[in-house]
Coordinates of C-alpha atoms in Angstrom, one line a residue:
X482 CA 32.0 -0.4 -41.2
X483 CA 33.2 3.8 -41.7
X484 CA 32.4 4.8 -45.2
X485 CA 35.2 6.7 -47.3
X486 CA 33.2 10.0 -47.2
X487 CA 35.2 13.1 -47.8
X488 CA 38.9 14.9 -47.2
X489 CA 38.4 18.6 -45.0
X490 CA 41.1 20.8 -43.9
X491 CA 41.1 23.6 -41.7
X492 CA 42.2 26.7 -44.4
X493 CA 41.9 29.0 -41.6
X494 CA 45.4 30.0 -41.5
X495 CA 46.1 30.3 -45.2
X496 CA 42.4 32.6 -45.2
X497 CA 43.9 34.8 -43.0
X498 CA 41.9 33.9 -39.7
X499 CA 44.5 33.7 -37.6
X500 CA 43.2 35.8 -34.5
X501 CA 42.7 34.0 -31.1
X502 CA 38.7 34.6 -29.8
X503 CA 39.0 35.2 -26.1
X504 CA 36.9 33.2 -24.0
X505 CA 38.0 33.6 -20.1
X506 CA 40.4 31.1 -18.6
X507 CA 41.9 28.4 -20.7
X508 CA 42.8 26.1 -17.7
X509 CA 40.1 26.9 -15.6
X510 CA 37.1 28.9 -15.8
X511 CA 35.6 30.2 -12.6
X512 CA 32.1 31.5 -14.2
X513 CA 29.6 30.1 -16.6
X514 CA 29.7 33.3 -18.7
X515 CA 33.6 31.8 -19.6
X516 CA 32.1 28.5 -21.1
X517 CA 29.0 29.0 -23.7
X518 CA 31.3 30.8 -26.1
X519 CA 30.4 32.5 -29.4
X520 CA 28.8 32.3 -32.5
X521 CA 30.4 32.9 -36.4
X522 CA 28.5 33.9 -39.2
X523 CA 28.7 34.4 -43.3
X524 CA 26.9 37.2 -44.5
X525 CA 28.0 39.0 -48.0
X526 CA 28.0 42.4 -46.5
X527 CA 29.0 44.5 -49.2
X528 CA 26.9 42.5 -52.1
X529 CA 30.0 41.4 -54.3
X530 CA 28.7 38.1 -54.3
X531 CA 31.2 36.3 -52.0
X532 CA 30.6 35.5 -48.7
X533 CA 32.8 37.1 -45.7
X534 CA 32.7 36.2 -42.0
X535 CA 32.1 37.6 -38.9
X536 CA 33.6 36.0 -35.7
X537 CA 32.1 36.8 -32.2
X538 CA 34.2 37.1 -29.6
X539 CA 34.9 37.5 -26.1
X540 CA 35.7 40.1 -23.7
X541 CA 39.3 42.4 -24.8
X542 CA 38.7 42.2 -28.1
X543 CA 35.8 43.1 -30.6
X544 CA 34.0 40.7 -32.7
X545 CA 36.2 40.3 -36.2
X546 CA 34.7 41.1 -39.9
X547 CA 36.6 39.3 -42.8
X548 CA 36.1 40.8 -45.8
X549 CA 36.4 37.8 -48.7
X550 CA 39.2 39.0 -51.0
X551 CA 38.7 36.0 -53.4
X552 CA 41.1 33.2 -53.8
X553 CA 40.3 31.8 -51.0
X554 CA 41.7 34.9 -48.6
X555 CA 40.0 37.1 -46.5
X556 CA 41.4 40.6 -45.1
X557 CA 40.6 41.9 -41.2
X558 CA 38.4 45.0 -41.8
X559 CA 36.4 45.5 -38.4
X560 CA 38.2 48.9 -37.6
X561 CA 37.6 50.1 -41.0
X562 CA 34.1 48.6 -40.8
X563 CA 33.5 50.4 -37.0
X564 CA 32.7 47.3 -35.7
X565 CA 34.8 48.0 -32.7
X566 CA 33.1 47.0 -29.5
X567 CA 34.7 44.7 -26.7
X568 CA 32.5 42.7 -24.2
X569 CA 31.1 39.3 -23.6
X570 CA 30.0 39.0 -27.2
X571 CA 27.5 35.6 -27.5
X572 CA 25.8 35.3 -30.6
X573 CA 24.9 36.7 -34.2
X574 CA 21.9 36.6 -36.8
X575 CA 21.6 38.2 -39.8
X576 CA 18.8 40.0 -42.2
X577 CA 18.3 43.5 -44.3
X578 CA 15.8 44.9 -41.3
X579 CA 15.2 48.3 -43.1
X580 CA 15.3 46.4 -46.5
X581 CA 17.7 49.1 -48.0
X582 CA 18.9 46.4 -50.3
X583 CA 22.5 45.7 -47.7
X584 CA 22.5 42.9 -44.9
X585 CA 22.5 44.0 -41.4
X586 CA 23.7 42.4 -38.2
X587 CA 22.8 41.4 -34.8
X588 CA 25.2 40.4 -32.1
X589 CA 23.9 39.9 -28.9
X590 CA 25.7 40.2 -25.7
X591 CA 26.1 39.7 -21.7
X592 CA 25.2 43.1 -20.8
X593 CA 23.5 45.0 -23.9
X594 CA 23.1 43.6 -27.6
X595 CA 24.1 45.6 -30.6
X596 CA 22.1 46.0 -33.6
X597 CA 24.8 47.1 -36.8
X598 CA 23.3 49.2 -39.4
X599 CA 25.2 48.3 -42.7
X600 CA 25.3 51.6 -44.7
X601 CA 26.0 50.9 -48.3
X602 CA 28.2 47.5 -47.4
X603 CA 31.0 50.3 -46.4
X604 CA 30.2 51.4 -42.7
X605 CA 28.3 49.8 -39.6
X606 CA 26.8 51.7 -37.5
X607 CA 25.2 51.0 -34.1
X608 CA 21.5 51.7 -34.3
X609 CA 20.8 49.7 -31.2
X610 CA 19.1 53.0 -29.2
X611 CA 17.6 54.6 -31.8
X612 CA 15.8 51.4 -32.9
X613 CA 14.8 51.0 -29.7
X614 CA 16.6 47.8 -28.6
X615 CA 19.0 49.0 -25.6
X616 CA 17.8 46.4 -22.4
X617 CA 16.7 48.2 -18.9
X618 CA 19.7 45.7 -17.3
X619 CA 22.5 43.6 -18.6
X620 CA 21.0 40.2 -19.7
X621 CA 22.5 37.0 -20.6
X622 CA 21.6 37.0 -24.3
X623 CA 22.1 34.2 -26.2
X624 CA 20.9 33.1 -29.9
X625 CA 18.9 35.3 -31.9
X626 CA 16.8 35.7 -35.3
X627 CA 15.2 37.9 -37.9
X628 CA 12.0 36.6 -38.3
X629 CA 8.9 38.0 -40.4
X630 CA 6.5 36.3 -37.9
X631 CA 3.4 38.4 -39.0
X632 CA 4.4 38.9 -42.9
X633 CA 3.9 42.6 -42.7
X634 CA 7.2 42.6 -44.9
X635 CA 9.1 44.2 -42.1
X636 CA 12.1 41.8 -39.9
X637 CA 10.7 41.7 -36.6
X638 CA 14.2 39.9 -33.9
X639 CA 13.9 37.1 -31.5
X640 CA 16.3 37.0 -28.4
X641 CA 17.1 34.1 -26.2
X642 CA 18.1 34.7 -22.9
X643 CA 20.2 31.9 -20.8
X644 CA 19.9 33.2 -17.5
X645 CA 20.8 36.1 -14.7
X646 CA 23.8 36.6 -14.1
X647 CA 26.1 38.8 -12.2
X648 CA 30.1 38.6 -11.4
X649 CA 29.5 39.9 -8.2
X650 CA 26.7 37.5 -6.8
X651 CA 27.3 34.2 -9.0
X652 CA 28.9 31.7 -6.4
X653 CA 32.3 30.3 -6.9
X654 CA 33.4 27.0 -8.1
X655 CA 32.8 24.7 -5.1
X656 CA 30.4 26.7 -3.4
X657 CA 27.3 24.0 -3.4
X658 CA 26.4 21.3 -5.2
X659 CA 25.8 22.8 -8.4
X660 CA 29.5 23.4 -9.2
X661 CA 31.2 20.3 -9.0
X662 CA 31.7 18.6 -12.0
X663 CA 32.3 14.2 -11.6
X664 CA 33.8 15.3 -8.0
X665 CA 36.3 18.3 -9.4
X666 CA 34.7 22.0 -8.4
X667 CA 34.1 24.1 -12.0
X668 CA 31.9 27.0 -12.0
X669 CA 28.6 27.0 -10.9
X670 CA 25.6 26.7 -13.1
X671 CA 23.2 26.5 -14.9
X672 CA 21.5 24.8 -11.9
X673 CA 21.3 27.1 -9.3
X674 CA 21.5 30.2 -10.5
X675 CA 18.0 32.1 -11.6
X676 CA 15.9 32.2 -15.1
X677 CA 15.6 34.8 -17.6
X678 CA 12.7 35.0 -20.0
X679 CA 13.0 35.4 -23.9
X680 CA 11.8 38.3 -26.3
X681 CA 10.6 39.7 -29.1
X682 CA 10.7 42.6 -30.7
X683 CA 8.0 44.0 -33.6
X684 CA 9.1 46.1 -36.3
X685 CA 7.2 49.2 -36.3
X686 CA 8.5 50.3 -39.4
X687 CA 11.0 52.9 -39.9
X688 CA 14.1 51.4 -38.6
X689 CA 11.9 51.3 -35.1
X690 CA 11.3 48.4 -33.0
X691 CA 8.8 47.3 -29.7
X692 CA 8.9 44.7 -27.2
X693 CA 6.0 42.1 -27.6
X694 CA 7.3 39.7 -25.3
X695 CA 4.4 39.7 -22.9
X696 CA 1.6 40.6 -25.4
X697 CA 2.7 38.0 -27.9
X698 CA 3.1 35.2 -24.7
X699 CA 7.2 34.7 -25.8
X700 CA 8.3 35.2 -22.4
X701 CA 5.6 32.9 -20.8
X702 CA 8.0 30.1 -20.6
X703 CA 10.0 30.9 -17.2
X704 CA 11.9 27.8 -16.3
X705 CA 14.3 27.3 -19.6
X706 CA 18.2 27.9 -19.7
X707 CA 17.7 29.4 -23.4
X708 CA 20.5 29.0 -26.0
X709 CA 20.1 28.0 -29.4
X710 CA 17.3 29.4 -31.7
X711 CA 16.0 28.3 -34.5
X712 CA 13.5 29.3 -37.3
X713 CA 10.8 27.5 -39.4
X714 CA 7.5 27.0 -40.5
X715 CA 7.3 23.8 -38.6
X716 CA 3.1 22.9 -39.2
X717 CA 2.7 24.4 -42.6
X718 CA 0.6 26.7 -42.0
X719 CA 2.4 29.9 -43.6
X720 CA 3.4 31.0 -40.4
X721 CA 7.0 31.4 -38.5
X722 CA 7.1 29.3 -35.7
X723 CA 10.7 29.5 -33.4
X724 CA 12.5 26.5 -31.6
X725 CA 14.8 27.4 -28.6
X726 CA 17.4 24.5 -27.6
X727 CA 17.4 24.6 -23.7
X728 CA 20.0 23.6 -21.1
X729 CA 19.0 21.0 -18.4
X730 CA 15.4 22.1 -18.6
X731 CA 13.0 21.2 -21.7
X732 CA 13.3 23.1 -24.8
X733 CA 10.7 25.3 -26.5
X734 CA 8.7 25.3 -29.1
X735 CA 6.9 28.8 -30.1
X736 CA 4.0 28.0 -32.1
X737 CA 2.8 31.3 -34.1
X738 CA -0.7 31.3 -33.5
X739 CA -0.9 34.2 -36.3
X740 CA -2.8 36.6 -34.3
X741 CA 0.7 38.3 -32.5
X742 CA 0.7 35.5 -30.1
X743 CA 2.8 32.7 -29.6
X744 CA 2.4 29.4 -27.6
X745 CA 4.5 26.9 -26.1
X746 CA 3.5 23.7 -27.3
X747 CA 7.3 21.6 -27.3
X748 CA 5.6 19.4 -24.5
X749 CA 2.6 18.4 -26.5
X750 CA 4.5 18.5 -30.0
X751 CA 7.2 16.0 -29.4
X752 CA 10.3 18.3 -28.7
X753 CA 10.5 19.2 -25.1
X754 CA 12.7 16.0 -24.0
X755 CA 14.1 13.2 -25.4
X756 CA 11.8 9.7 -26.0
X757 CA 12.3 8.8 -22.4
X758 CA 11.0 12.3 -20.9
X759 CA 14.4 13.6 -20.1
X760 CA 15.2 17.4 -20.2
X761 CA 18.4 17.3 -22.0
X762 CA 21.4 19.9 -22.1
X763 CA 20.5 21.3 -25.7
X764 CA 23.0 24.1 -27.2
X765 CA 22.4 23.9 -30.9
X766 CA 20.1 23.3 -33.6
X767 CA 19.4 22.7 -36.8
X768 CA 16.5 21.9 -39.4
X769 CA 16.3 20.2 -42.8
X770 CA 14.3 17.9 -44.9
X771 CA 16.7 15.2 -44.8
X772 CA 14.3 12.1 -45.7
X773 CA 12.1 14.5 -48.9
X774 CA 9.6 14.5 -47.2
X775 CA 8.9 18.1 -47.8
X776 CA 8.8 18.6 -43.9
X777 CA 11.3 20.5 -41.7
X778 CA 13.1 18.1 -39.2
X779 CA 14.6 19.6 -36.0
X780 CA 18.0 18.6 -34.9
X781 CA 19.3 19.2 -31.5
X782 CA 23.1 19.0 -29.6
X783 CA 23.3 18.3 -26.2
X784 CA 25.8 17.4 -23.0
X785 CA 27.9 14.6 -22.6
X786 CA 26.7 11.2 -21.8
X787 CA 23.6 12.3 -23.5
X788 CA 22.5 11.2 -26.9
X789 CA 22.3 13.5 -30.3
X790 CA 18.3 14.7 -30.8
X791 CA 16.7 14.2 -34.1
X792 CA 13.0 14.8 -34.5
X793 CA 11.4 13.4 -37.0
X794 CA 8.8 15.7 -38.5
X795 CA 6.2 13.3 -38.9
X796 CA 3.7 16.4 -40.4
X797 CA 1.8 19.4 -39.2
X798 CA 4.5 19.9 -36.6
X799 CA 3.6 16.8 -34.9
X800 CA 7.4 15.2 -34.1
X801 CA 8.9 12.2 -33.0
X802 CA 12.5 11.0 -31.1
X803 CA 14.1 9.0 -34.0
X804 CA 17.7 10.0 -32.2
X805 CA 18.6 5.8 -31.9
X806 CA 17.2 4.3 -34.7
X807 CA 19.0 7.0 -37.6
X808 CA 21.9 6.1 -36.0
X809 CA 22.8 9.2 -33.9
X810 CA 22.5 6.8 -30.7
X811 CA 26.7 6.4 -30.4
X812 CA 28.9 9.3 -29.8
X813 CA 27.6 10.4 -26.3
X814 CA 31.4 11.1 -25.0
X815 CA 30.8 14.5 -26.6
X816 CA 29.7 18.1 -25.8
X817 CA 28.1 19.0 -28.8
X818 CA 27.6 23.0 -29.5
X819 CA 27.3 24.4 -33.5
X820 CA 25.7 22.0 -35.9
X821 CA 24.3 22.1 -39.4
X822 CA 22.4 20.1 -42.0
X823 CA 24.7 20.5 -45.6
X824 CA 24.9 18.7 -48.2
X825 CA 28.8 18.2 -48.9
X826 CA 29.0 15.6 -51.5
X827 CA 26.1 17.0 -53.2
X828 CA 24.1 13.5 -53.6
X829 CA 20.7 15.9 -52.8
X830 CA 20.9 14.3 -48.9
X831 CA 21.3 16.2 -46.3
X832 CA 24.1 15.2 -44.1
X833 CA 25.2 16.5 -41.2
X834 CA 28.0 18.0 -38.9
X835 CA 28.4 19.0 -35.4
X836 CA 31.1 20.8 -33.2
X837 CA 32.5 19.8 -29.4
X838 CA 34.2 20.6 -27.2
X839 CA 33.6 20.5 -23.0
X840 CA 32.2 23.4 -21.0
X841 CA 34.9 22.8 -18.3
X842 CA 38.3 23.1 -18.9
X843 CA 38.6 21.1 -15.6
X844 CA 37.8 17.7 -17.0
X845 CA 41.6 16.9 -18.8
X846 CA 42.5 16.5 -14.9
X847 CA 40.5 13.5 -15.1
X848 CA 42.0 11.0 -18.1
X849 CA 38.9 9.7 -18.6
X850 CA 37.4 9.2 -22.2
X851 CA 36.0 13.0 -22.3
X852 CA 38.3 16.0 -22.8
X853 CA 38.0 19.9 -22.9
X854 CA 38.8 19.8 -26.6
X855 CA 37.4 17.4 -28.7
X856 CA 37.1 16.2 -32.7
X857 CA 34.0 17.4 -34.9
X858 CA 31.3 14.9 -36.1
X859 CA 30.6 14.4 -39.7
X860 CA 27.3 12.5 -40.6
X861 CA 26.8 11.1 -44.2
X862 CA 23.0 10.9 -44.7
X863 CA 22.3 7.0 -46.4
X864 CA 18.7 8.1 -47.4
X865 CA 17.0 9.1 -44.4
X866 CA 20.3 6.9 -41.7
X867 CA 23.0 8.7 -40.7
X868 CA 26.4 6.9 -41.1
X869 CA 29.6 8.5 -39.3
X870 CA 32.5 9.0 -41.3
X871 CA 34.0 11.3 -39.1
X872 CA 37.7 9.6 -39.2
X873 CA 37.9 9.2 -42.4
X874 CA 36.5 12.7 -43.6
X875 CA 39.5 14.5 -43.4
X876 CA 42.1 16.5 -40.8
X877 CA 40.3 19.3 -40.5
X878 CA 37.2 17.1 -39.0
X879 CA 39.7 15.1 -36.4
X880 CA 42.0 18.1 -35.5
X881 CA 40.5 18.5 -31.7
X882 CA 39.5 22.2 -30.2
X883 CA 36.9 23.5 -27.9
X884 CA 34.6 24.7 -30.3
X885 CA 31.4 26.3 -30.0
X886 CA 29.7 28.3 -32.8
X887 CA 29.4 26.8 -36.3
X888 CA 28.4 28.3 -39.8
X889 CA 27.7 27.1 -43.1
X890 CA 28.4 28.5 -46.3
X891 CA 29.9 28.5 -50.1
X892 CA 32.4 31.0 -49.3
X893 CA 34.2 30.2 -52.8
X894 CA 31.1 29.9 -55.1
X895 CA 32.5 26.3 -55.9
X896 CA 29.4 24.4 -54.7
X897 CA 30.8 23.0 -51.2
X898 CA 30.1 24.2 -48.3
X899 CA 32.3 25.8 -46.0
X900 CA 32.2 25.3 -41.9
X901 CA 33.2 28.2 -40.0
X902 CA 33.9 27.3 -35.9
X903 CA 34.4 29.5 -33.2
X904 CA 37.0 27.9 -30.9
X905 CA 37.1 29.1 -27.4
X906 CA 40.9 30.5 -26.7
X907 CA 41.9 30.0 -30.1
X908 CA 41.7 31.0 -33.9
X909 CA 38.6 30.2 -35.5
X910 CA 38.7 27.0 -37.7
X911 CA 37.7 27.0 -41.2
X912 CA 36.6 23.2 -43.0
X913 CA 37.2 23.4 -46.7
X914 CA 37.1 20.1 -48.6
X915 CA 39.9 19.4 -50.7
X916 CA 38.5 18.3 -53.8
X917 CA 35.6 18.0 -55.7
X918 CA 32.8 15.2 -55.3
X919 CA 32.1 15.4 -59.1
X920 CA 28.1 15.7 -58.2
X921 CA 26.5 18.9 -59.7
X922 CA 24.5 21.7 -57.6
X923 CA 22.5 24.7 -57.6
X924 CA 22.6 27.5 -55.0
X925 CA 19.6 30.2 -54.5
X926 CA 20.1 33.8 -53.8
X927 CA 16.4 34.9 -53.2
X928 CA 15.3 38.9 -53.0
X929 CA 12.2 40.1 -51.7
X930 CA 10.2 42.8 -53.0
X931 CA 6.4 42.6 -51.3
X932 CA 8.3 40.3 -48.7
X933 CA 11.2 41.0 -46.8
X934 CA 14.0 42.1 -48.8
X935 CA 16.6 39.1 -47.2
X936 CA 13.4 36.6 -48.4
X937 CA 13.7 35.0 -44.4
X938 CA 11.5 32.5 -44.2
X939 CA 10.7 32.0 -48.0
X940 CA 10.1 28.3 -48.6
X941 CA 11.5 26.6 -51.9
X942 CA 10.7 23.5 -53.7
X943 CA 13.8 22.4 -55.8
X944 CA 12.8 19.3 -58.2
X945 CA 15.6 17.9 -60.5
X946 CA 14.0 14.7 -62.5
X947 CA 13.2 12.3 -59.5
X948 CA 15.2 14.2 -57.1
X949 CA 12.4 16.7 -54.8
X950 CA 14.0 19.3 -52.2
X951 CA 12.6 21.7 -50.0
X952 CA 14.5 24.4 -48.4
X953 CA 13.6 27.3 -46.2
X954 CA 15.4 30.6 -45.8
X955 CA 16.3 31.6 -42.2
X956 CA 18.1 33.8 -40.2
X957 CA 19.9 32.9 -37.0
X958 CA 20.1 28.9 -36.7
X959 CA 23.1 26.2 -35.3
X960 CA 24.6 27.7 -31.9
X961 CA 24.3 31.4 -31.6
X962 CA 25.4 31.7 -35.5
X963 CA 24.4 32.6 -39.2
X964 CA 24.8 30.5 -42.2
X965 CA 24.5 31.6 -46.0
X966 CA 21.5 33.2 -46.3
X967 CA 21.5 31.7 -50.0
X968 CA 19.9 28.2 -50.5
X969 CA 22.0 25.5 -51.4
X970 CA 21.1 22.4 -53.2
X971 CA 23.0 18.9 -53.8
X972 CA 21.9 17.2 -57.1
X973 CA 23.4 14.3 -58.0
X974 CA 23.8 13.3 -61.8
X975 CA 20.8 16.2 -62.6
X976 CA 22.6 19.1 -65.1
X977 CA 19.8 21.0 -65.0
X978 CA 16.9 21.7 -62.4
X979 CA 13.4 21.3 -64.0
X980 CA 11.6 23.8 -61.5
X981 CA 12.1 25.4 -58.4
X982 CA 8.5 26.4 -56.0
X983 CA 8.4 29.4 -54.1
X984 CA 6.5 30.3 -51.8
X985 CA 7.0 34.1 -50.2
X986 CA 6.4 34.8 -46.9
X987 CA 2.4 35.9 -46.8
X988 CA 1.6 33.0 -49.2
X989 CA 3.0 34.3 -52.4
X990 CA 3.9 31.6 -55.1
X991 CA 6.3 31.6 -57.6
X992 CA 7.4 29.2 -60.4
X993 CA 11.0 29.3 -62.1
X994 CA 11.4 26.4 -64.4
X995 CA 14.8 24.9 -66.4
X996 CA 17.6 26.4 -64.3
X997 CA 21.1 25.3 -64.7
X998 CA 23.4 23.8 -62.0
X999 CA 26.4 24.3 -61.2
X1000 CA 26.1 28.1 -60.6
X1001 CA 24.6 30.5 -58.1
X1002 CA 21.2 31.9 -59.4
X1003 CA 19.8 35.1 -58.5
X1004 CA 15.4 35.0 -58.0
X1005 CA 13.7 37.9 -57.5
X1006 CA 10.0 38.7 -56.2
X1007 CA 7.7 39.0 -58.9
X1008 CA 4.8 41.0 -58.4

């Protein structure tokens, strides 16, 4: 039985988002470069307190920022902004990496990445060479995240890298068996076509950077198709550990070993394959507490006739497949890409969402059950079970596109969240529920002052009577995108929130107590 759950729309067009994203061929795609897409992101760049949006896109056109007018309508200000580069744009994270006080951006690319200096929420400017960041070759860069992995106070920046590739030697669709797709010839790949490593970079301070990858043992791992990335002090220790979602080859799981080093430990922690020791197609991810358990979850999209991945964080980063039995075992006709864990009816469970759409244009020739462009799937969480009430949540769930990045965010200050998609070849969609659930919440804006001044990877305890949350702030996250950096919690019936816990990256802990819902509430670092 489908649950009456909620009533989305896409609002894109009335917001104003009404510019196509680029993506290669619409009918065909002769290269896998054409098919992964882009990511979307909120971020309040210019610190009014409303969230705008950044769009990736592809090549002949730049990436798009939306500055939030209010009302519900955003305004095109990328030329004004100087955000004017055009290439293979992939993915974007978000963090304040000189902590000047105003939100920079990342956008990582095939070719070179891009590392956007915000100057006084009026200008970007690229910094990417004199931070250090420009890449001795193009690379196929993926997801990224600010991370403060060593709690030095300084944003260090994690890079995924899918793979190497090159227009000129990447065979074409046909070639050999790894570009044929159920008998039809689509672009070759991943199979078949070489590794890339991942990387980090340290902040030195200063607005400079420096590769660690091979000191810190990031770009140990050589046999993953890297895509999403995700952040989160999985084992409680107090230390940033960093999840990579890989394609066709098992994921990764960076363990901070809080000495500079990372290790690899996905095989031995639960969250390299699925329960039956398959690699699976992963693209994005997501984390949450979505039983109360106080213990970050890690959710996972993959490839059709493949299931959903939920690992259950069973405690001290110690996981388990529990894919089947939360009920995430039944829509495996789908290619699943951006994906979030949000609260939308504001009960204080975490439900969540997920974006499709195929890699191969191709597959419509088939009139089988899976198709290029596909519906979105909408999760209500029943207290630790996931129920689908995808049909009956709403048009802007069922309306069917290719999508591939997904963010999450308040973009309204109402207390739903917003779901910003990236759809390849067409306008971005933009999920807006149409009325109120009636339940009250609270939403977190946390600044740093000893820590970092975007508070990434702050940890918060949110108790309202017998309601407990935990939340974690964190940069990067779903496929190749950036949510609200703010925290958002549902609470039910609660009026009031009777303390929230915070621990600062490097141990710090704070106590707020008797906060008020239904507003956004600024918390600043005491020290």
């Amino acid at each position: 039985m489908r649950l009456a759950a909620a009533d989305f729309r896409n609002a894109a067009k009335d917001a104003g988002l009404t510019s196509i994203v680029p993506n290669g061929g619409t009918t065909s795609k002769q290269f896998i470069i054409e098919t992964t897409g882009s990511g979307v992101a909120f971020i309040d760049y210019d610190n009014d307190g409303l969230q705008d949006i950044f769009v990736v896109s592809g090549p002949d056109a730049p990436s798009r920022m939306y500055h939030n007018e209010g009302g519900g309508k955003f305004r095109d200000v990328t030329e004004i902004l100087g955000l004017t580069r055009k290439g293979w744009g992939q993915g974007v994270c978000a963090g304040d990496f000189d902590n000047d006080g105003f939100t920079d951006i990342f956008v990582t690319y095939w070719g070179q990445n891009a590392l956007y200096h915000n100057t006084g929420g009026k200008h970007f400017e690229d910094v990417t060479a004199k931070a250090h960041l420009t890449q001795g070759r193009a690379r196929y860069n993926t997801g990224c995240a600010f991370l403060d992995y060593d709690n030095d106070g300084k944003l260090d920046l994690f890079v995924s890298n899918y793979l190497k590739f090159d227009f000129n030697t990447t065979p074409k669709p046909g070639a050999n068996p790894y570009c044929f797709y159920r008998g039809i010839a689509v672009n070759c790949g991943p199979r078949g076509l070489p590794f890339d490593r991942n990387l980090l970079y340290h902040s030195e301070g200063g607005g400079l950077f420096k590769d660690v990858s091979d000191e810190s043992g990031m770009s140990k791992p050589d046999g993953n198709y890297s895509l999403g990335v995700l952040t989160a002090d999985f084992n409680g220790d107090g230390l940033t550990d960093i999840y990579v979602a890989c394609d066709q080859t098992p994921s990764i799981l960076y363990i901070n070993l809080g000495n500079g080093k990372f290790a690899d430990e996905a095989l031995m922690r639960g969250t390299a394959l699925d329960e039956n020791g398959k690699a699976m197609s992963g693209m994005g991810v997501a984390a949450a507490d979505y039983m109360h358990q106080g213990l970050q979850s890690i959710f996972r999209t993959n490839f059709s006739d493949e299931l959903e991945t939920l690992y259950r964080n069973r405690g001290k980063g110690e996981f388990e497949d529990v894919s089947v039995e939360s009920g995430l075992g039944q829509n495996t006709r789908f290619v699943g890409w951006g994906c979030g864990f949000f609260d939308f009816d504001n009960d204080g469970w975490p439900d969540l969402l997920l974006v499709n759409g195929h890699a191969f244009p191709e597959v419509d020739k088939l009139n089988i059950d899976i198709h290029y462009r596909e519906r979105a799937i909408l999760y209500r969480n029943e207290k630790g079970h996931f129920v689908d009430v995808s049909e009956s949540s709403g048009t802007g769930i069922v309306e069917k596109h290719s999508s591939r990045g997904a963010a999450f965010g308040d973009y309204d200050n109402d207390g739903a969240i917003e779901v910003l998609v990236n759809n390849q070849g067409e306008a971005p969609s933009l999920l807006r529920q149409a009325a109120s659930t009636g339940n009250h919440w609270i939403t977190l804006k946390l600044e740093g002052v000893q820590a970092n001044r975007s508070a990434i990877g702050a940890r918060v305890r949110v108790t309202a009577g017998s309601l407990i949350q935990t939340g974690e702030v964190r940069s990067g996250g779903s496929y190749l995108s950036q949510n609200d950096l703010r925290l958002h919690f549902g609470l039910g019936g609660a009026v009031k929130v009777d303390k929230v816990e915070i621990t600062w990256p490097g141990g710090k802990q704070q106590l707020e107590t008797d906060l008020k819902s239904d507003r956004v509430t600024n918390i600043r670092e005491r020290f």
